[in-house]
C-alpha positions as a printed Julia matrix, in Angstrom:
411×3 Matrix{Float64}:
 -124.73   -72.47  -131.58
 -121.77   -70.1   -131.9
 -119.49   -72.78  -130.45
 -120.7    -75.26  -133.07
 -120.12   -72.77  -135.89
 -116.64   -71.88  -134.61
 -115.74   -75.55  -134.35
 -117.04   -76.21  -137.88
 -115.05   -73.27  -139.26
 -111.9    -74.53  -137.57
 -112.42   -77.98  -139.07
 -112.95   -76.49  -142.53
 -109.86   -74.33  -142.21
 -107.87   -77.36  -141.07
 -109.16   -79.39  -144.0
 -108.09   -76.64  -146.39
 -104.62   -76.67  -144.88
 -104.42   -80.45  -145.24
 -105.65   -80.31  -148.83
 -102.99   -77.69  -149.52
 -100.33   -79.89  -147.94
 -101.46   -82.88  -150.01
 -101.37   -80.78  -153.17
  -97.89   -79.59  -152.23
  -96.72   -83.17  -151.67
  -98.21   -84.26  -155.0
  -96.47   -81.41  -156.81
  -93.17   -82.25  -155.12
  -93.56   -85.9   -156.06
  -94.31   -84.97  -159.66
  -91.12   -82.92  -159.83
  -89.19   -85.81  -158.25
  -90.59   -88.29  -160.76
  -89.84   -85.99  -163.68
  -86.26   -85.38  -162.56
  -85.72   -89.05  -161.81
  -87.06   -90.04  -165.22
  -84.72   -87.58  -166.94
  -81.76   -88.89  -164.96
  -82.7    -92.46  -165.82
  -82.75   -91.63  -169.5
  -79.24   -90.24  -169.24
  -77.98   -93.19  -167.22
  -79.46   -95.67  -169.7
  -77.68   -94.01  -172.67
  -81.09   -93.57  -174.31
  -81.2    -89.8   -174.66
  -81.47   -89.13  -178.38
  -83.32   -86.71  -180.57
  -86.23   -88.64  -182.0
  -86.75   -88.19  -185.71
  -88.84   -89.65  -188.45
  -86.55   -91.19  -191.04
  -89.17   -91.55  -193.75
  -87.36   -94.7   -194.79
  -87.95   -98.43  -194.67
  -85.55  -100.96  -193.15
  -84.68  -104.53  -194.1
  -84.93  -106.78  -191.05
  -82.84  -109.86  -191.87
  -82.37  -112.66  -189.36
  -79.48  -114.81  -190.63
  -77.78  -114.71  -187.24
  -77.76  -116.48  -183.89
  -77.3   -113.44  -181.64
  -80.12  -111.05  -182.53
  -82.41  -109.43  -179.95
  -85.94  -110.75  -179.62
  -88.59  -109.34  -181.96
  -90.29  -107.59  -179.03
  -87.05  -105.69  -178.26
  -86.65  -104.88  -181.94
  -90.19  -103.43  -181.93
  -89.14  -101.04  -179.14
  -85.96  -100.09  -181.0
  -87.76   -99.28  -184.25
  -90.47   -97.36  -182.44
  -87.82   -95.22  -180.71
  -86.44   -94.07  -184.08
  -89.85   -93.71  -185.72
  -89.3    -96.32  -188.41
  -92.71   -97.45  -189.57
  -91.85   -99.55  -192.64
  -90.16  -102.94  -192.29
  -89.3   -105.56  -194.88
  -88.89  -109.23  -193.95
  -87.33  -111.99  -196.02
  -89.98  -114.42  -194.81
  -93.25  -114.2   -192.92
  -91.93  -114.95  -189.42
  -95.0   -115.18  -187.14
  -92.93  -114.25  -184.07
  -91.99  -110.92  -185.66
  -95.48  -110.21  -186.96
  -97.0   -110.94  -183.55
  -94.42  -108.8   -181.75
  -95.45  -105.82  -183.91
  -99.21  -106.3   -183.48
 -101.11  -103.1   -182.66
  -98.13  -101.03  -183.79
  -98.01   -98.45  -186.58
  -95.47  -100.47  -188.61
  -96.27  -101.48  -192.19
  -94.76  -104.83  -193.17
  -93.52  -106.25  -196.42
  -93.36  -110.03  -196.1
  -91.77  -112.45  -198.53
  -92.22  -115.8   -200.23
  -88.82  -117.49  -200.48
  -87.38  -118.65  -203.78
  -87.54  -122.25  -202.62
  -91.31  -121.95  -202.28
  -92.08  -120.53  -205.74
  -93.01  -123.82  -207.39
  -95.4   -124.6   -204.56
  -96.99  -121.15  -204.85
  -97.91  -121.78  -208.49
 -100.64  -124.06  -207.07
 -103.69  -121.83  -206.31
 -104.72  -123.93  -203.32
 -101.23  -123.73  -201.81
 -101.17  -119.97  -202.37
 -104.58  -119.65  -200.7
 -103.37  -121.61  -197.69
 -100.2   -119.49  -197.49
 -102.2   -116.25  -197.49
 -104.56  -117.59  -194.83
 -101.68  -118.61  -192.57
  -99.23  -115.75  -193.09
 -101.44  -112.79  -193.91
 -105.08  -113.17  -192.96
 -104.28  -114.59  -189.5
 -102.3   -111.44  -188.58
 -104.73  -108.84  -189.9
 -105.73  -106.29  -188.79
 -103.56  -106.32  -185.66
 -100.37  -106.31  -187.75
 -100.29  -104.15  -190.86
  -99.15  -106.19  -193.88
  -99.13  -104.05  -197.01
  -97.01  -105.96  -199.53
  -95.85  -109.46  -200.44
  -92.58  -109.95  -202.31
  -92.72  -113.2   -204.26
  -89.13  -114.33  -204.73
  -85.92  -112.33  -204.35
  -83.51  -111.73  -207.25
  -84.87  -114.7   -209.18
  -84.13  -113.42  -212.68
  -80.45  -113.2   -213.51
  -79.58  -115.64  -210.74
  -77.82  -118.98  -210.96
  -80.98  -121.1   -210.65
  -82.6   -120.47  -214.01
  -85.09  -123.27  -213.49
  -87.22  -121.13  -211.19
  -87.5   -118.26  -213.72
  -90.62  -119.81  -215.2
  -92.23  -120.19  -211.76
  -92.0   -116.52  -210.84
  -94.96  -114.94  -212.63
  -97.38  -117.86  -212.02
  -96.51  -117.71  -208.31
  -97.12  -113.95  -208.23
 -100.46  -114.45  -209.99
 -101.57  -117.23  -207.61
 -100.71  -115.09  -204.57
 -102.6   -112.13  -206.02
 -105.65  -114.25  -206.89
 -105.69  -115.62  -203.34
 -105.76  -112.05  -202.03
 -108.63  -111.25  -204.4
 -110.59  -114.27  -203.12
 -110.24  -112.92  -199.58
 -110.97  -109.32  -200.5
 -107.44  -108.18  -199.57
 -106.07  -107.13  -202.97
 -106.6   -103.41  -202.27
 -104.8   -103.68  -198.93
 -101.85  -105.91  -199.88
  -99.7   -105.41  -203.0
  -97.89  -108.21  -204.84
  -94.48  -107.77  -206.46
  -90.99  -109.29  -206.65
  -87.48  -107.88  -206.1
  -84.78  -107.84  -208.79
  -81.04  -107.37  -208.75
  -79.47  -105.02  -211.29
  -78.05  -108.11  -213.0
  -81.22  -108.03  -215.1
  -79.87  -104.95  -216.95
  -77.89  -105.27  -220.16
  -76.95  -101.57  -220.13
  -77.23   -99.03  -217.32
  -75.27   -95.99  -218.52
  -76.11   -93.52  -219.71
  -79.42   -93.98  -217.86
  -81.5    -93.06  -220.91
  -80.19   -96.17  -222.7
  -81.04   -98.59  -219.91
  -82.24  -101.97  -221.17
  -82.94  -105.46  -219.89
  -80.91  -108.48  -220.9
  -82.42  -110.02  -224.06
  -82.49  -113.54  -222.62
  -84.67  -112.3   -219.72
  -87.15  -110.37  -221.85
  -89.49  -113.39  -222.13
  -89.94  -113.28  -218.34
  -89.78  -109.54  -217.7
  -92.3   -108.44  -220.34
  -95.25  -110.39  -218.88
  -94.2   -109.42  -215.35
  -94.33  -105.74  -216.37
  -97.78  -106.33  -217.89
  -98.86  -107.85  -214.58
  -97.51  -104.88  -212.59
  -99.42  -102.53  -214.86
 -102.6   -104.56  -214.49
 -102.58  -104.63  -210.67
 -100.82  -101.26  -210.15
  -97.87  -102.58  -208.14
  -94.27  -101.27  -208.11
  -91.16  -102.73  -209.75
  -88.58  -103.38  -207.02
  -84.8   -103.34  -207.41
  -81.91  -104.1   -205.07
  -79.38  -101.4   -205.95
  -75.87  -101.24  -204.51
  -73.48   -98.57  -205.85
  -70.92  -100.13  -203.5
  -70.57  -103.11  -205.87
  -69.58  -100.82  -208.75
  -66.97   -99.08  -206.59
  -65.64  -102.37  -205.24
  -65.21  -103.78  -208.74
  -63.37  -100.75  -210.12
  -62.25   -98.31  -207.4
  -59.77   -96.55  -209.65
  -62.42   -95.57  -212.23
  -65.53   -95.1   -210.08
  -65.5    -91.91  -208.0
  -66.03   -92.55  -204.29
  -67.72   -89.16  -203.89
  -70.11   -90.06  -206.73
  -71.27   -93.27  -205.06
  -71.42   -91.76  -201.53
  -73.63   -88.76  -202.46
  -70.73   -86.45  -201.65
  -70.22   -83.17  -203.56
  -68.92   -83.87  -207.08
  -69.34   -82.54  -210.61
  -71.53   -85.49  -211.56
  -72.0    -87.03  -214.98
  -74.15   -85.86  -217.88
  -76.48   -88.13  -219.82
  -75.69   -87.01  -223.4
  -79.16   -87.97  -224.65
  -81.14   -86.0   -222.07
  -78.56   -83.49  -220.75
  -79.6    -84.52  -217.25
  -76.88   -84.29  -214.61
  -76.44   -87.17  -212.18
  -74.53   -86.39  -208.98
  -74.81   -89.94  -207.62
  -74.86   -93.47  -208.98
  -78.0    -94.67  -207.22
  -80.24   -92.2   -209.07
  -78.59   -93.15  -212.35
  -79.33   -96.81  -211.65
  -82.99   -96.09  -210.89
  -83.44   -94.06  -214.05
  -81.74   -96.79  -216.09
  -84.44   -99.18  -214.88
  -87.14   -96.67  -215.78
  -85.65   -96.48  -219.3
  -85.57  -100.27  -219.6
  -89.22  -100.48  -218.54
  -90.15   -97.75  -221.02
  -88.37   -99.65  -223.78
  -90.82  -102.51  -223.1
  -93.81  -100.23  -223.53
  -94.62   -99.12  -219.98
  -94.52   -95.68  -218.39
  -97.11   -96.46  -215.73
  -94.96   -98.51  -213.32
  -93.11   -96.97  -210.36
  -89.59   -98.15  -209.55
  -88.8    -98.55  -205.86
  -85.6    -99.61  -204.09
  -86.16  -102.69  -201.94
  -82.5   -102.84  -200.84
  -79.55  -100.48  -200.76
  -76.73  -100.02  -198.29
  -73.01   -99.94  -197.65
  -70.86  -102.35  -195.59
  -68.89  -101.09  -192.6
  -66.29  -103.87  -192.81
  -64.86  -106.03  -195.59
  -62.03  -108.28  -196.66
  -58.73  -106.99  -198.03
  -60.12  -107.14  -201.57
  -63.23  -105.13  -200.63
  -62.09  -101.51  -200.8
  -64.25   -98.8   -199.27
  -65.97  -101.06  -196.72
  -65.48   -98.83  -193.67
  -67.72   -97.35  -190.94
  -66.94   -93.86  -192.23
  -68.1    -94.63  -195.78
  -71.16   -96.55  -194.55
  -72.12   -93.59  -192.39
  -71.7    -91.19  -195.31
  -73.72   -93.35  -197.7
  -76.67   -93.97  -195.43
  -76.58   -90.55  -193.79
  -76.54   -88.68  -197.11
  -79.21   -90.99  -198.47
  -81.5    -90.32  -195.51
  -81.13   -86.58  -195.96
  -82.26   -86.89  -199.57
  -85.21   -89.04  -198.53
  -86.23   -86.43  -195.96
  -86.07   -83.81  -198.71
  -88.41   -86.01  -200.78
  -86.05   -85.92  -203.73
  -86.81   -87.57  -207.02
  -84.34   -88.73  -209.64
  -83.33   -86.43  -212.52
  -85.69   -88.25  -214.9
  -88.51   -88.49  -212.34
  -88.13   -85.36  -210.17
  -91.77   -85.4   -209.03
  -91.61   -88.99  -207.74
  -89.85   -89.1   -204.32
  -87.44   -92.0   -204.04
  -88.91   -94.89  -202.06
  -86.2    -96.87  -200.3
  -85.65   -99.72  -197.84
  -82.15   -99.57  -196.34
  -80.19  -102.77  -195.94
  -79.97  -103.64  -193.11
  -81.13  -103.3   -189.53
  -78.49  -105.58  -187.92
  -75.15  -107.13  -188.76
  -75.94  -110.81  -189.42
  -73.13  -113.11  -188.31
  -74.26  -116.26  -190.16
  -74.55  -114.84  -193.67
  -72.29  -116.67  -196.12
  -69.87  -114.98  -198.47
  -67.24  -112.28  -197.96
  -66.92  -110.31  -194.72
  -68.93  -107.41  -196.11
  -72.06  -109.58  -196.29
  -72.1   -109.8   -192.5
  -71.55  -106.07  -191.96
  -74.3   -104.08  -193.62
  -76.2   -103.4   -190.39
  -76.99  -100.04  -188.85
  -76.83  -101.79  -185.47
  -74.84  -104.47  -183.77
  -77.07  -107.19  -182.29
  -76.54  -105.53  -178.89
  -78.47  -102.53  -180.12
  -75.37  -100.32  -180.28
  -75.11   -98.27  -183.5
  -72.31   -99.43  -185.81
  -71.61   -95.82  -186.79
  -73.04   -92.32  -186.64
  -75.7    -92.21  -189.32
  -75.36   -88.45  -189.54
  -79.01   -87.42  -189.06
  -79.78   -85.66  -185.77
  -77.4    -87.84  -183.77
  -76.99   -91.53  -183.07
  -79.67   -94.11  -183.42
  -80.63   -95.15  -179.89
  -79.25   -98.1   -178.03
  -81.5   -100.7   -176.46
  -81.79  -100.31  -172.7
  -79.87  -103.12  -170.96
  -81.49  -105.39  -168.42
  -79.3   -103.81  -165.72
  -80.59  -100.34  -166.65
  -84.17  -101.58  -166.52
  -83.54  -103.09  -163.09
  -82.04   -99.83  -161.83
  -84.97   -97.88  -163.25
  -87.5   -100.12  -161.51
  -85.58   -99.89  -158.24
  -85.44   -96.08  -158.28
  -89.1    -95.74  -159.22
  -89.98   -98.24  -156.52
  -88.18   -96.14  -153.91
  -90.0    -93.02  -155.14
  -93.36   -94.76  -154.8
  -92.55   -95.79  -151.21
  -91.45   -92.25  -150.31
  -94.63   -90.82  -151.83
  -96.83   -93.27  -149.91
  -95.13   -92.41  -146.61
  -95.52   -88.69  -147.21
  -99.23   -89.13  -147.83
  -99.58   -91.22  -144.69
  -97.8    -88.58  -142.62
 -100.15   -85.88  -143.89
 -103.25   -87.99  -143.32
 -102.22   -88.73  -139.72
 -102.43   -85.01  -139.01
 -106.15   -84.95  -139.85
């Protein structure tokens, strides 16, 4: 009996030793994995401080060298961007972002406005491009037309509001009107006057279109979107427009003589000019949001100021103000709501060189410039880096398995 008990005690003690050795091996492996993972992050050039930008991004695709939407989803997740605006309703993009925390604005192109005035066509469009992606992909807004008013094709002006109404009614029929807003995006060419901001007004020849659109916004509680580019004002008159004023750099600003409000940057003055123009048409219940703004990092010889340094200052200073939840001088309690243009440089965009160089990133995933907020935006991991990572982790798994086997053989 004593022999049995002694033998049992020895076995138990041996088992405790083995369990301790296994625990030690597991702890060592954990440390190895953690160190290896840290080293891999460094080797892959992906070590960045992650931050929430609190800003939306325009994801244009007029290019033939962009990364796949699935890679773009990883990139945007790594920099905590959760608001994306598309210029179409690309199903490949919407599917790539399914089950993510990204809110999408999708768009109806100008060439499709006439078709969208037909309620049945609008219903079919919503079924195909919105309903089929919900709830996996979060679609929160539809922009019907881009910079229609004030553009060269005046024929489509009359299609704009009916198309917006048909799209909205289709959402109502499907019970989606509380989830998905309807609006359109305007250029600042719709303004007759913009300075001082308190005198902002719309062009008289566009009033017949803008007034009912404002009434519609008020009725459905949707925002008025503008594409605002202080760069254009500087480019057109660099000797009279202060570069510091348009880049959010320290400057004495300008005073609106009617309100005594001081404006230290042009973008806020432009927004408040739109608010004044809307007020002049009888509305104070419509929020103005910026659907596009940005600065080019490269331009032609007649495009002064288009440099990486200025682009970095513009977007970096803008992001700081967004993080501070600033409002404009006339609307200090309403934080500016902005979508930066653009995510990538797009090599097939027509027009001057600047049009192809508004991106925060090259198509390779490399940042075009330092955006000035907690370091560089991260690069995409290359296929070679992923291969190396898999190889190293594979070796670690083999080593771990062999260590376990060696311990178990001693039982």
